[in-house]
Amino acid sequence: QVQLVESGGGLVQPGGSLRLSCAASGSVFSIKRMGWYRQAPGKQRELVAGITTGGITNYADSVKGRFTISRDNAKNTVYLQMNNLKPEDTAVYYCNANLAPYSGNNYFDSWGQGTHVTVSS
């Protein structure tokens, strides 16, 4: 069984920084795309940033220039460095990975449990 375990959320003042981490544990044969999504109260979940196995990234327009996604393929881990945080970044952040647990298995999307990020003075 595969688990995605997130860490690094918390309370930060506007203009501050946080770094989120997400590690895949359990049976993991291969991971394709990894990404971070967020869901603010009363809003739909939205893509924040994604990264391919080869390191190609994409970002939501609202975070471009402030957030950086990266991954360590050897550790099955994805990171999200968030700088110059704004109150509108407040949300629950979810890690996502498109992975196959065993060789020959189909790939499927796995989700973390979510980590809270609150930006407030």
PDB file of C-alpha atoms in Angstrom:
ATOM      1  CA  GLN A   1       0.000   0.000   0.000  1.00  0.00           C
ATOM      2  CA  VAL A   2       1.243   3.459  -0.936  1.00  0.00           C
ATOM      3  CA  GLN A   3       1.088   6.498   1.297  1.00  0.00           C
ATOM      4  CA  LEU A   4       1.902  10.119   0.563  1.00  0.00           C
ATOM      5  CA  VAL A   5       2.950  11.889   3.737  1.00  0.00           C
ATOM      6  CA  GLU A   6       3.089  15.680   3.737  1.00  0.00           C
ATOM      7  CA  SER A   7       4.845  17.974   6.168  1.00  0.00           C
ATOM      8  CA  GLY A   8       5.858  21.587   6.525  1.00  0.00           C
ATOM      9  CA  GLY A   9       2.587  23.462   6.810  1.00  0.00           C
ATOM     10  CA  GLY A  10       1.834  26.022   9.482  1.00  0.00           C
ATOM     11  CA  LEU A  11       1.132  29.635  10.301  1.00  0.00           C
ATOM     12  CA  VAL A  12       3.247  32.332   8.693  1.00  0.00           C
ATOM     13  CA  GLN A  13       3.027  36.103   8.351  1.00  0.00           C
ATOM     14  CA  PRO A  14       2.479  37.740   4.967  1.00  0.00           C
ATOM     15  CA  GLY A  15       5.762  37.928   3.095  1.00  0.00           C
ATOM     16  CA  GLY A  16       7.108  34.880   4.885  1.00  0.00           C
ATOM     17  CA  SER A  17       8.189  31.502   3.546  1.00  0.00           C
ATOM     18  CA  LEU A  18       7.354  27.857   4.054  1.00  0.00           C
ATOM     19  CA  ARG A  19       8.647  24.653   2.526  1.00  0.00           C
ATOM     20  CA  LEU A  20       6.307  21.715   2.065  1.00  0.00           C
ATOM     21  CA  SER A  21       7.553  18.160   1.636  1.00  0.00           C
ATOM     22  CA  CYS A  22       5.744  15.038   0.480  1.00  0.00           C
ATOM     23  CA  ALA A  23       7.266  11.573   0.550  1.00  0.00           C
ATOM     24  CA  ALA A  24       5.779   8.460  -1.024  1.00  0.00           C
ATOM     25  CA  SER A  25       6.206   5.378   1.118  1.00  0.00           C
ATOM     26  CA  GLY A  26       5.224   1.737   0.853  1.00  0.00           C
ATOM     27  CA  SER A  27       5.299  -0.135  -2.417  1.00  0.00           C
ATOM     28  CA  VAL A  28       6.356   2.312  -5.130  1.00  0.00           C
ATOM     29  CA  PHE A  29       7.722   0.990  -8.422  1.00  0.00           C
ATOM     30  CA  SER A  30       7.575   4.177 -10.464  1.00  0.00           C
ATOM     31  CA  ILE A  31       6.239   7.718 -10.185  1.00  0.00           C
ATOM     32  CA  LYS A  32       5.438   9.848 -13.167  1.00  0.00           C
ATOM     33  CA  ARG A  33       4.053  13.298 -12.520  1.00  0.00           C
ATOM     34  CA  MET A  34       3.961  14.795  -9.005  1.00  0.00           C
ATOM     35  CA  GLY A  35       2.210  17.936  -7.947  1.00  0.00           C
ATOM     36  CA  TRP A  36       0.728  20.155  -5.299  1.00  0.00           C
ATOM     37  CA  TYR A  37      -2.895  21.221  -5.154  1.00  0.00           C
ATOM     38  CA  ARG A  38      -4.690  23.445  -2.677  1.00  0.00           C
ATOM     39  CA  GLN A  39      -8.219  23.998  -1.480  1.00  0.00           C
ATOM     40  CA  ALA A  40      -9.311  27.134   0.313  1.00  0.00           C
ATOM     41  CA  PRO A  41     -12.532  27.231   2.371  1.00  0.00           C
ATOM     42  CA  GLY A  42     -15.541  27.378   0.091  1.00  0.00           C
ATOM     43  CA  LYS A  43     -13.475  26.935  -3.062  1.00  0.00           C
ATOM     44  CA  GLN A  44     -12.643  24.081  -5.396  1.00  0.00           C
ATOM     45  CA  ARG A  45      -9.329  22.285  -5.264  1.00  0.00           C
ATOM     46  CA  GLU A  46      -6.868  23.836  -7.716  1.00  0.00           C
ATOM     47  CA  LEU A  47      -3.490  22.931  -9.130  1.00  0.00           C
ATOM     48  CA  VAL A  48      -0.636  24.929  -7.614  1.00  0.00           C
ATOM     49  CA  ALA A  49       2.365  23.336  -9.328  1.00  0.00           C
ATOM     50  CA  GLY A  50       3.352  20.146 -11.110  1.00  0.00           C
ATOM     51  CA  ILE A  51       6.605  18.466 -12.089  1.00  0.00           C
ATOM     52  CA  THR A  52       7.434  15.576 -14.398  1.00  0.00           C
ATOM     53  CA  THR A  53      10.019  12.867 -13.812  1.00  0.00           C
ATOM     54  CA  GLY A  54      12.387  14.826 -16.036  1.00  0.00           C
ATOM     55  CA  GLY A  55      11.906  18.037 -14.095  1.00  0.00           C
ATOM     56  CA  ILE A  56       9.551  19.952 -16.381  1.00  0.00           C
ATOM     57  CA  THR A  57       7.409  22.218 -14.211  1.00  0.00           C
ATOM     58  CA  ASN A  58       4.199  24.184 -14.498  1.00  0.00           C
ATOM     59  CA  TYR A  59       2.592  26.659 -12.108  1.00  0.00           C
ATOM     60  CA  ALA A  60      -0.687  28.378 -11.476  1.00  0.00           C
ATOM     61  CA  ASP A  61      -0.474  32.007 -12.582  1.00  0.00           C
ATOM     62  CA  SER A  62      -1.170  33.153  -9.018  1.00  0.00           C
ATOM     63  CA  VAL A  63       2.042  31.582  -7.676  1.00  0.00           C
ATOM     64  CA  LYS A  64       4.479  32.076 -10.547  1.00  0.00           C
ATOM     65  CA  GLY A  65       7.651  33.759  -9.372  1.00  0.00           C
ATOM     66  CA  ARG A  66       6.896  33.000  -5.711  1.00  0.00           C
ATOM     67  CA  PHE A  67       6.644  29.200  -5.493  1.00  0.00           C
ATOM     68  CA  THR A  68       9.130  26.598  -6.682  1.00  0.00           C
ATOM     69  CA  ILE A  69       8.406  22.902  -7.057  1.00  0.00           C
ATOM     70  CA  SER A  70      11.198  20.318  -7.069  1.00  0.00           C
ATOM     71  CA  ARG A  71      11.574  16.591  -6.572  1.00  0.00           C
ATOM     72  CA  ASP A  72      14.099  13.985  -5.493  1.00  0.00           C
ATOM     73  CA  ASN A  73      13.384  10.884  -7.571  1.00  0.00           C
ATOM     74  CA  ALA A  74      15.702   8.709  -5.468  1.00  0.00           C
ATOM     75  CA  LYS A  75      13.662   9.563  -2.371  1.00  0.00           C
ATOM     76  CA  ASN A  76      10.237   9.604  -4.073  1.00  0.00           C
ATOM     77  CA  THR A  77       9.788  13.054  -2.594  1.00  0.00           C
ATOM     78  CA  VAL A  78       8.386  16.315  -3.929  1.00  0.00           C
ATOM     79  CA  TYR A  79       8.886  19.757  -2.397  1.00  0.00           C
ATOM     80  CA  LEU A  80       7.164  23.108  -2.646  1.00  0.00           C
ATOM     81  CA  GLN A  81       9.149  26.170  -1.640  1.00  0.00           C
ATOM     82  CA  MET A  82       6.731  29.023  -1.015  1.00  0.00           C
ATOM     83  CA  ASN A  83       8.108  32.546  -0.742  1.00  0.00           C
ATOM     84  CA  ASN A  84       6.449  35.926  -0.343  1.00  0.00           C
ATOM     85  CA  LEU A  85       3.314  34.276   0.959  1.00  0.00           C
ATOM     86  CA  LYS A  86       0.040  36.162   0.802  1.00  0.00           C
ATOM     87  CA  PRO A  87      -3.189  35.772   2.800  1.00  0.00           C
ATOM     88  CA  GLU A  88      -4.854  34.396  -0.333  1.00  0.00           C
ATOM     89  CA  ASP A  89      -2.416  31.466  -0.246  1.00  0.00           C
ATOM     90  CA  THR A  90      -4.189  30.219   2.883  1.00  0.00           C
ATOM     91  CA  ALA A  91      -5.521  26.734   2.135  1.00  0.00           C
ATOM     92  CA  VAL A  92      -5.079  23.033   2.722  1.00  0.00           C
ATOM     93  CA  TYR A  93      -2.275  21.861   0.446  1.00  0.00           C
ATOM     94  CA  TYR A  94      -2.428  18.349  -0.996  1.00  0.00           C
ATOM     95  CA  CYS A  95       0.333  16.320  -2.561  1.00  0.00           C
ATOM     96  CA  ASN A  96      -0.477  14.228  -5.636  1.00  0.00           C
ATOM     97  CA  ALA A  97       1.527  11.545  -7.428  1.00  0.00           C
ATOM     98  CA  ASN A  98       0.744   9.490 -10.510  1.00  0.00           C
ATOM     99  CA  LEU A  99       2.377   6.206  -9.662  1.00  0.00           C
ATOM    100  CA  ALA A 100       2.522   2.442 -10.140  1.00  0.00           C
ATOM    101  CA  PRO A 101       3.061   0.323  -7.018  1.00  0.00           C
ATOM    102  CA  TYR A 102       4.497  -2.648  -8.892  1.00  0.00           C
ATOM    103  CA  SER A 103       6.074  -3.359 -12.279  1.00  0.00           C
ATOM    104  CA  GLY A 104       3.331  -4.063 -14.806  1.00  0.00           C
ATOM    105  CA  ASN A 105       0.676  -2.279 -12.771  1.00  0.00           C
ATOM    106  CA  ASN A 106      -1.335   0.555 -14.211  1.00  0.00           C
ATOM    107  CA  TYR A 107      -0.544   4.042 -12.958  1.00  0.00           C
ATOM    108  CA  PHE A 108      -3.060   5.777 -10.719  1.00  0.00           C
ATOM    109  CA  ASP A 109      -3.325   9.038  -8.795  1.00  0.00           C
ATOM    110  CA  SER A 110      -2.500   8.926  -5.103  1.00  0.00           C
ATOM    111  CA  TRP A 111      -3.201  11.801  -2.683  1.00  0.00           C
ATOM    112  CA  GLY A 112      -1.778  12.916   0.630  1.00  0.00           C
ATOM    113  CA  GLN A 113      -3.892  13.764   3.633  1.00  0.00           C
ATOM    114  CA  GLY A 114      -3.312  17.504   3.297  1.00  0.00           C
ATOM    115  CA  THR A 115      -1.364  20.053   5.303  1.00  0.00           C
ATOM    116  CA  HIS A 116      -2.704  23.413   6.451  1.00  0.00           C
ATOM    117  CA  VAL A 117      -1.042  26.646   5.420  1.00  0.00           C
ATOM    118  CA  THR A 118      -2.291  29.837   7.049  1.00  0.00           C
ATOM    119  CA  VAL A 119      -0.927  33.227   6.055  1.00  0.00           C
ATOM    120  CA  SER A 120      -1.973  35.862   8.537  1.00  0.00           C
ATOM    121  CA  SER A 121      -0.587  38.708  10.599  1.00  0.00           C
TER     122      SER A 121
END
